[in-house]
Amino acid sequence: MTLADARACRILVADDEAPARARLRDLLDDCRAELPLVIVDEARNGREVLEIVAREKVDVVLLDIRMPQMDGMETARHLAAMERPPGIVFTTAFDAYAIKAFEVNAIDYLLKPIRAARLLAALRKASAAAPSREALA
Amino acid sequence: MPSINQTGAGIRLPNFCNLGVMLRVLVIANALVLAAAAVRATRPAEIAGNFLVGAAFAEPVLIVSLLLLCAGRRFLHALRYPAAIAAVVALEVALAWAWVAAFGELLPGGAPVSFARVALLVVFVTAVILAYFDLRARALAPAIAEARIQALQARIRPHFLYNSINAVLSLIRSDPRRAEQALEDLADLFRVLMADNRSLAPIAKEIDIARQYLAIEQLRLGERLRVSWRTGAMPADALVPALLLQPLVENAVYHGVEPLESGGEIAIEVSGTGEEVVIHLTNPYRPGGDHHSGNRMALANIRERLQLHFDAEASMRERAADGAWEVTIRLPYITAPR
């Protein structure tokens, strides 16, 4: 693991729609120059998110809200119960969930279509808040 | 015969073949007969007997009138409104007098009734009924404008636009041609959605809109969205309320397909049986999901517009069975004037 990798923000992309995941990958690529980051994995529903988070070290979950199996809100509540929860950044086309999102301590709430600058700001906020990164500093 | 539907473009006679119209005529006429029976009675006990005598006179005339008005509706609608009213009144007086002349002696209390009295009664009842339909048509004219607003509300959920744009954005770098096509589809769809949707539209056009909508959703949902169309027995020129199908299909995608990990199939069948057009839509149904609240709103909106355009002649039924949600819409087969 190189130094850059060690410092990189570890991101999990969670969305049930393939085009939405592809878009987030593109956007994250655009952010890479500004902020070192690694895409740990991708999940298609909340259950997969919990499996991946249990297995891998994840700093930030980019979490869609409307997903089959387990939706983003329920996933966020499960994550919040973890000892060292990853930061949650919701990504959704709905603005109706915004208040609920902050009840589950989301770091940010991004409305689709998402701008790269907005995503970068959210990741910066998440990195600053992540306990693992504080430990590294 | 689109003239049958009060499209807000002037007041005209109702469609006497419409079951709702027939029912209203019968109810009003019988209420008047009952009122007359009550007025003539000296004791409450006489009301029933008086009503029977009145009904024996009125019922045959009413039923024959409705049949003739239904059969002659093309002729009536070709006339101007005052001329059509005059024609209806003349027909009623002639029918009633013919009935009295032929069978009047059979009625109990058989004193001969003068033509003037029959004519007066019939003109009064006919005028009340036609005035009712006139007022109703005037009252519905703003309701038709309301139908347009409802069509606006029904047209689309905003998340569809945002999700679609997001899907197109994801294609721009990797597959620009597909992105172009998707934007063209989106533009076509929104051109229709933004148009004036208060009136009736051919079902074939409704199906085109639904297909374009589904093509865009396919982009996002990929193999999870499967659609089967059966429109072989469809009367393509049948008129239906504009934006009838797209909200139904959108509902099926949103509540039926999206919540399922492996997706599901939406089956749409449109058929015609000469007099009637039947639209049948099936989508997967997940019990206990968020199926109901949003679903109800879209369906209630469609139901209201069906009622505004077709009154009792159109119906919409929904049911959940065997893991599937079914919606069946029946409406009368009408076409645009040639």
PDB file of N, CA and C in Angstrom, chain A residues 6-12 35-36 57-61 83-89 105-108 121-137:
ATOM      1  N   ALA A   6      -2.852   4.938   1.352  1.00  0.00           N
ATOM      2  CA  ALA A   6      -3.148   4.906   2.777  1.00  0.00           C
ATOM      3  C   ALA A   6      -3.945   6.135   3.187  1.00  0.00           C
ATOM      4  N   ARG A   7      -3.652   7.241   2.515  1.00  0.00           N
ATOM      5  CA  ARG A   7      -4.363   8.470   2.873  1.00  0.00           C
ATOM      6  C   ARG A   7      -5.681   8.614   2.135  1.00  0.00           C
ATOM      7  N   ALA A   8      -5.820   7.824   1.092  1.00  0.00           N
ATOM      8  CA  ALA A   8      -6.980   8.016   0.224  1.00  0.00           C
ATOM      9  C   ALA A   8      -8.278   7.775   0.969  1.00  0.00           C
ATOM     10  N   CYS A   9      -9.255   8.546   0.590  1.00  0.00           N
ATOM     11  CA  CYS A   9     -10.598   8.393   1.140  1.00  0.00           C
ATOM     12  C   CYS A   9     -11.217   7.149   0.500  1.00  0.00           C
ATOM     13  N   ARG A  10     -11.650   6.201   1.351  1.00  0.00           N
ATOM     14  CA  ARG A  10     -12.170   4.927   0.825  1.00  0.00           C
ATOM     15  C   ARG A  10     -13.693   5.024   0.677  1.00  0.00           C
ATOM     16  N   ILE A  11     -14.119   4.890  -0.563  1.00  0.00           N
ATOM     17  CA  ILE A  11     -15.522   5.180  -0.881  1.00  0.00           C
ATOM     18  C   ILE A  11     -16.264   3.942  -1.366  1.00  0.00           C
ATOM     19  N   LEU A  12     -17.476   3.785  -0.875  1.00  0.00           N
ATOM     20  CA  LEU A  12     -18.376   2.739  -1.359  1.00  0.00           C
ATOM     21  C   LEU A  12     -19.543   3.423  -2.076  1.00  0.00           C
ATOM     22  N   LEU A  35      -8.636  15.302  -4.516  1.00  0.00           N
ATOM     23  CA  LEU A  35      -8.723  14.572  -3.251  1.00  0.00           C
ATOM     24  C   LEU A  35      -8.366  13.108  -3.524  1.00  0.00           C
ATOM     25  N   PRO A  36      -7.327  12.581  -2.885  1.00  0.00           N
ATOM     26  CA  PRO A  36      -7.006  11.170  -3.125  1.00  0.00           C
ATOM     27  C   PRO A  36      -8.153  10.278  -2.651  1.00  0.00           C
ATOM     28  N   LYS A  57     -12.663  -1.786   4.916  1.00  0.00           N
ATOM     29  CA  LYS A  57     -12.625  -0.487   5.587  1.00  0.00           C
ATOM     30  C   LYS A  57     -13.210   0.546   4.622  1.00  0.00           C
ATOM     31  N   VAL A  58     -14.273   1.195   5.060  1.00  0.00           N
ATOM     32  CA  VAL A  58     -14.939   2.190   4.212  1.00  0.00           C
ATOM     33  C   VAL A  58     -15.031   3.508   4.978  1.00  0.00           C
ATOM     34  N   ASP A  59     -14.594   4.586   4.345  1.00  0.00           N
ATOM     35  CA  ASP A  59     -14.687   5.896   5.008  1.00  0.00           C
ATOM     36  C   ASP A  59     -16.022   6.578   4.715  1.00  0.00           C
ATOM     37  N   VAL A  60     -16.449   6.478   3.464  1.00  0.00           N
ATOM     38  CA  VAL A  60     -17.669   7.188   3.049  1.00  0.00           C
ATOM     39  C   VAL A  60     -18.529   6.261   2.198  1.00  0.00           C
ATOM     40  N   VAL A  61     -19.824   6.244   2.497  1.00  0.00           N
ATOM     41  CA  VAL A  61     -20.773   5.539   1.635  1.00  0.00           C
ATOM     42  C   VAL A  61     -21.586   6.587   0.885  1.00  0.00           C
ATOM     43  N   GLU A  83     -19.811   0.499  15.529  1.00  0.00           N
ATOM     44  CA  GLU A  83     -18.880   1.131  16.466  1.00  0.00           C
ATOM     45  C   GLU A  83     -18.140   2.288  15.796  1.00  0.00           C
ATOM     46  N   ARG A  84     -17.618   2.019  14.575  1.00  0.00           N
ATOM     47  CA  ARG A  84     -16.964   3.101  13.832  1.00  0.00           C
ATOM     48  C   ARG A  84     -17.648   3.224  12.487  1.00  0.00           C
ATOM     49  N   PRO A  85     -18.781   3.905  12.465  1.00  0.00           N
ATOM     50  CA  PRO A  85     -19.558   3.966  11.220  1.00  0.00           C
ATOM     51  C   PRO A  85     -18.857   4.797  10.148  1.00  0.00           C
ATOM     52  N   PRO A  86     -19.002   4.376   8.900  1.00  0.00           N
ATOM     53  CA  PRO A  86     -18.498   5.217   7.814  1.00  0.00           C
ATOM     54  C   PRO A  86     -19.376   6.460   7.686  1.00  0.00           C
ATOM     55  N   GLY A  87     -18.837   7.522   7.088  1.00  0.00           N
ATOM     56  CA  GLY A  87     -19.649   8.711   6.841  1.00  0.00           C
ATOM     57  C   GLY A  87     -20.691   8.404   5.777  1.00  0.00           C
ATOM     58  N   ILE A  88     -21.874   8.961   5.952  1.00  0.00           N
ATOM     59  CA  ILE A  88     -22.940   8.705   4.976  1.00  0.00           C
ATOM     60  C   ILE A  88     -23.229   9.974   4.193  1.00  0.00           C
ATOM     61  N   VAL A  89     -23.165   9.849   2.863  1.00  0.00           N
ATOM     62  CA  VAL A  89     -23.569  10.941   1.982  1.00  0.00           C
ATOM     63  C   VAL A  89     -24.690  10.399   1.109  1.00  0.00           C
ATOM     64  N   ASN A 105     -27.869  11.264  10.979  1.00  0.00           N
ATOM     65  CA  ASN A 105     -26.509  11.816  11.005  1.00  0.00           C
ATOM     66  C   ASN A 105     -25.777  11.711   9.678  1.00  0.00           C
ATOM     67  N   ALA A 106     -26.479  11.967   8.598  1.00  0.00           N
ATOM     68  CA  ALA A 106     -25.793  11.982   7.304  1.00  0.00           C
ATOM     69  C   ALA A 106     -24.859  13.192   7.261  1.00  0.00           C
ATOM     70  N   ILE A 107     -23.735  13.012   6.571  1.00  0.00           N
ATOM     71  CA  ILE A 107     -22.796  14.126   6.443  1.00  0.00           C
ATOM     72  C   ILE A 107     -23.281  15.123   5.410  1.00  0.00           C
ATOM     73  N   ASP A 108     -23.907  14.587   4.355  1.00  0.00           N
ATOM     74  CA  ASP A 108     -24.399  15.485   3.310  1.00  0.00           C
ATOM     75  C   ASP A 108     -25.532  14.811   2.554  1.00  0.00           C
ATOM     76  N   ALA A 121     -17.049  18.670  -2.327  1.00  0.00           N
ATOM     77  CA  ALA A 121     -17.273  19.347  -1.042  1.00  0.00           C
ATOM     78  C   ALA A 121     -17.777  18.358   0.000  1.00  0.00           C
ATOM     79  N   ALA A 122     -18.683  17.477  -0.421  1.00  0.00           N
ATOM     80  CA  ALA A 122     -19.236  16.490   0.511  1.00  0.00           C
ATOM     81  C   ALA A 122     -18.138  15.531   0.979  1.00  0.00           C
ATOM     82  N   LEU A 123     -17.271  15.122   0.048  1.00  0.00           N
ATOM     83  CA  LEU A 123     -16.202  14.179   0.404  1.00  0.00           C
ATOM     84  C   LEU A 123     -15.204  14.838   1.363  1.00  0.00           C
ATOM     85  N   ARG A 124     -14.947  16.120   1.129  1.00  0.00           N
ATOM     86  CA  ARG A 124     -14.033  16.844   2.024  1.00  0.00           C
ATOM     87  C   ARG A 124     -14.601  16.886   3.430  1.00  0.00           C
ATOM     88  N   LYS A 125     -15.910  17.198   3.495  1.00  0.00           N
ATOM     89  CA  LYS A 125     -16.591  17.237   4.787  1.00  0.00           C
ATOM     90  C   LYS A 125     -16.493  15.871   5.460  1.00  0.00           C
ATOM     91  N   ALA A 126     -16.718  14.826   4.668  1.00  0.00           N
ATOM     92  CA  ALA A 126     -16.703  13.467   5.210  1.00  0.00           C
ATOM     93  C   ALA A 126     -15.309  13.100   5.693  1.00  0.00           C
ATOM     94  N   SER A 127     -14.304  13.459   4.901  1.00  0.00           N
ATOM     95  CA  SER A 127     -12.926  13.127   5.280  1.00  0.00           C
ATOM     96  C   SER A 127     -12.548  13.823   6.579  1.00  0.00           C
ATOM     97  N   ALA A 128     -12.984  15.068   6.703  1.00  0.00           N
ATOM     98  CA  ALA A 128     -12.663  15.832   7.905  1.00  0.00           C
ATOM     99  C   ALA A 128     -13.318  15.202   9.125  1.00  0.00           C
ATOM    100  N   ALA A 129     -14.489  14.618   8.925  1.00  0.00           N
ATOM    101  CA  ALA A 129     -15.244  14.076  10.052  1.00  0.00           C
ATOM    102  C   ALA A 129     -14.846  12.648  10.396  1.00  0.00           C
ATOM    103  N   ALA A 130     -14.200  11.960   9.419  1.00  0.00           N
ATOM    104  CA  ALA A 130     -13.943  10.526   9.622  1.00  0.00           C
ATOM    105  C   ALA A 130     -12.939  10.302  10.743  1.00  0.00           C
ATOM    106  N   PRO A 131     -13.255   9.471  11.726  1.00  0.00           N
ATOM    107  CA  PRO A 131     -12.365   9.221  12.854  1.00  0.00           C
ATOM    108  C   PRO A 131     -11.077   8.534  12.412  1.00  0.00           C
ATOM    109  N   SER A 132     -11.167   7.671  11.394  1.00  0.00           N
ATOM    110  CA  SER A 132      -9.983   6.938  10.956  1.00  0.00           C
ATOM    111  C   SER A 132      -8.935   7.909  10.418  1.00  0.00           C
ATOM    112  N   ARG A 133      -9.434   8.957   9.776  1.00  0.00           N
ATOM    113  CA  ARG A 133      -8.502   9.912   9.196  1.00  0.00           C
ATOM    114  C   ARG A 133      -7.885  10.793  10.290  1.00  0.00           C
ATOM    115  N   GLU A 134      -8.700  11.052  11.303  1.00  0.00           N
ATOM    116  CA  GLU A 134      -8.129  11.799  12.432  1.00  0.00           C
ATOM    117  C   GLU A 134      -7.002  10.988  13.057  1.00  0.00           C
ATOM    118  N   ALA A 135      -7.221   9.674  13.137  1.00  0.00           N
ATOM    119  CA  ALA A 135      -6.216   8.799  13.728  1.00  0.00           C
ATOM    120  C   ALA A 135      -4.933   8.826  12.908  1.00  0.00           C
ATOM    121  N   LEU A 136      -5.075   8.920  11.595  1.00  0.00           N
ATOM    122  CA  LEU A 136      -3.914   8.943  10.707  1.00  0.00           C
ATOM    123  C   LEU A 136      -3.137  10.245  10.838  1.00  0.00           C
ATOM    124  N   ALA A 137      -3.867  11.330  11.072  1.00  0.00           N
ATOM    125  CA  ALA A 137      -3.252  12.651  11.050  1.00  0.00           C
ATOM    126  C   ALA A 137      -2.259  12.840  12.197  1.00  0.00           C
TER     127      ALA A 137
END
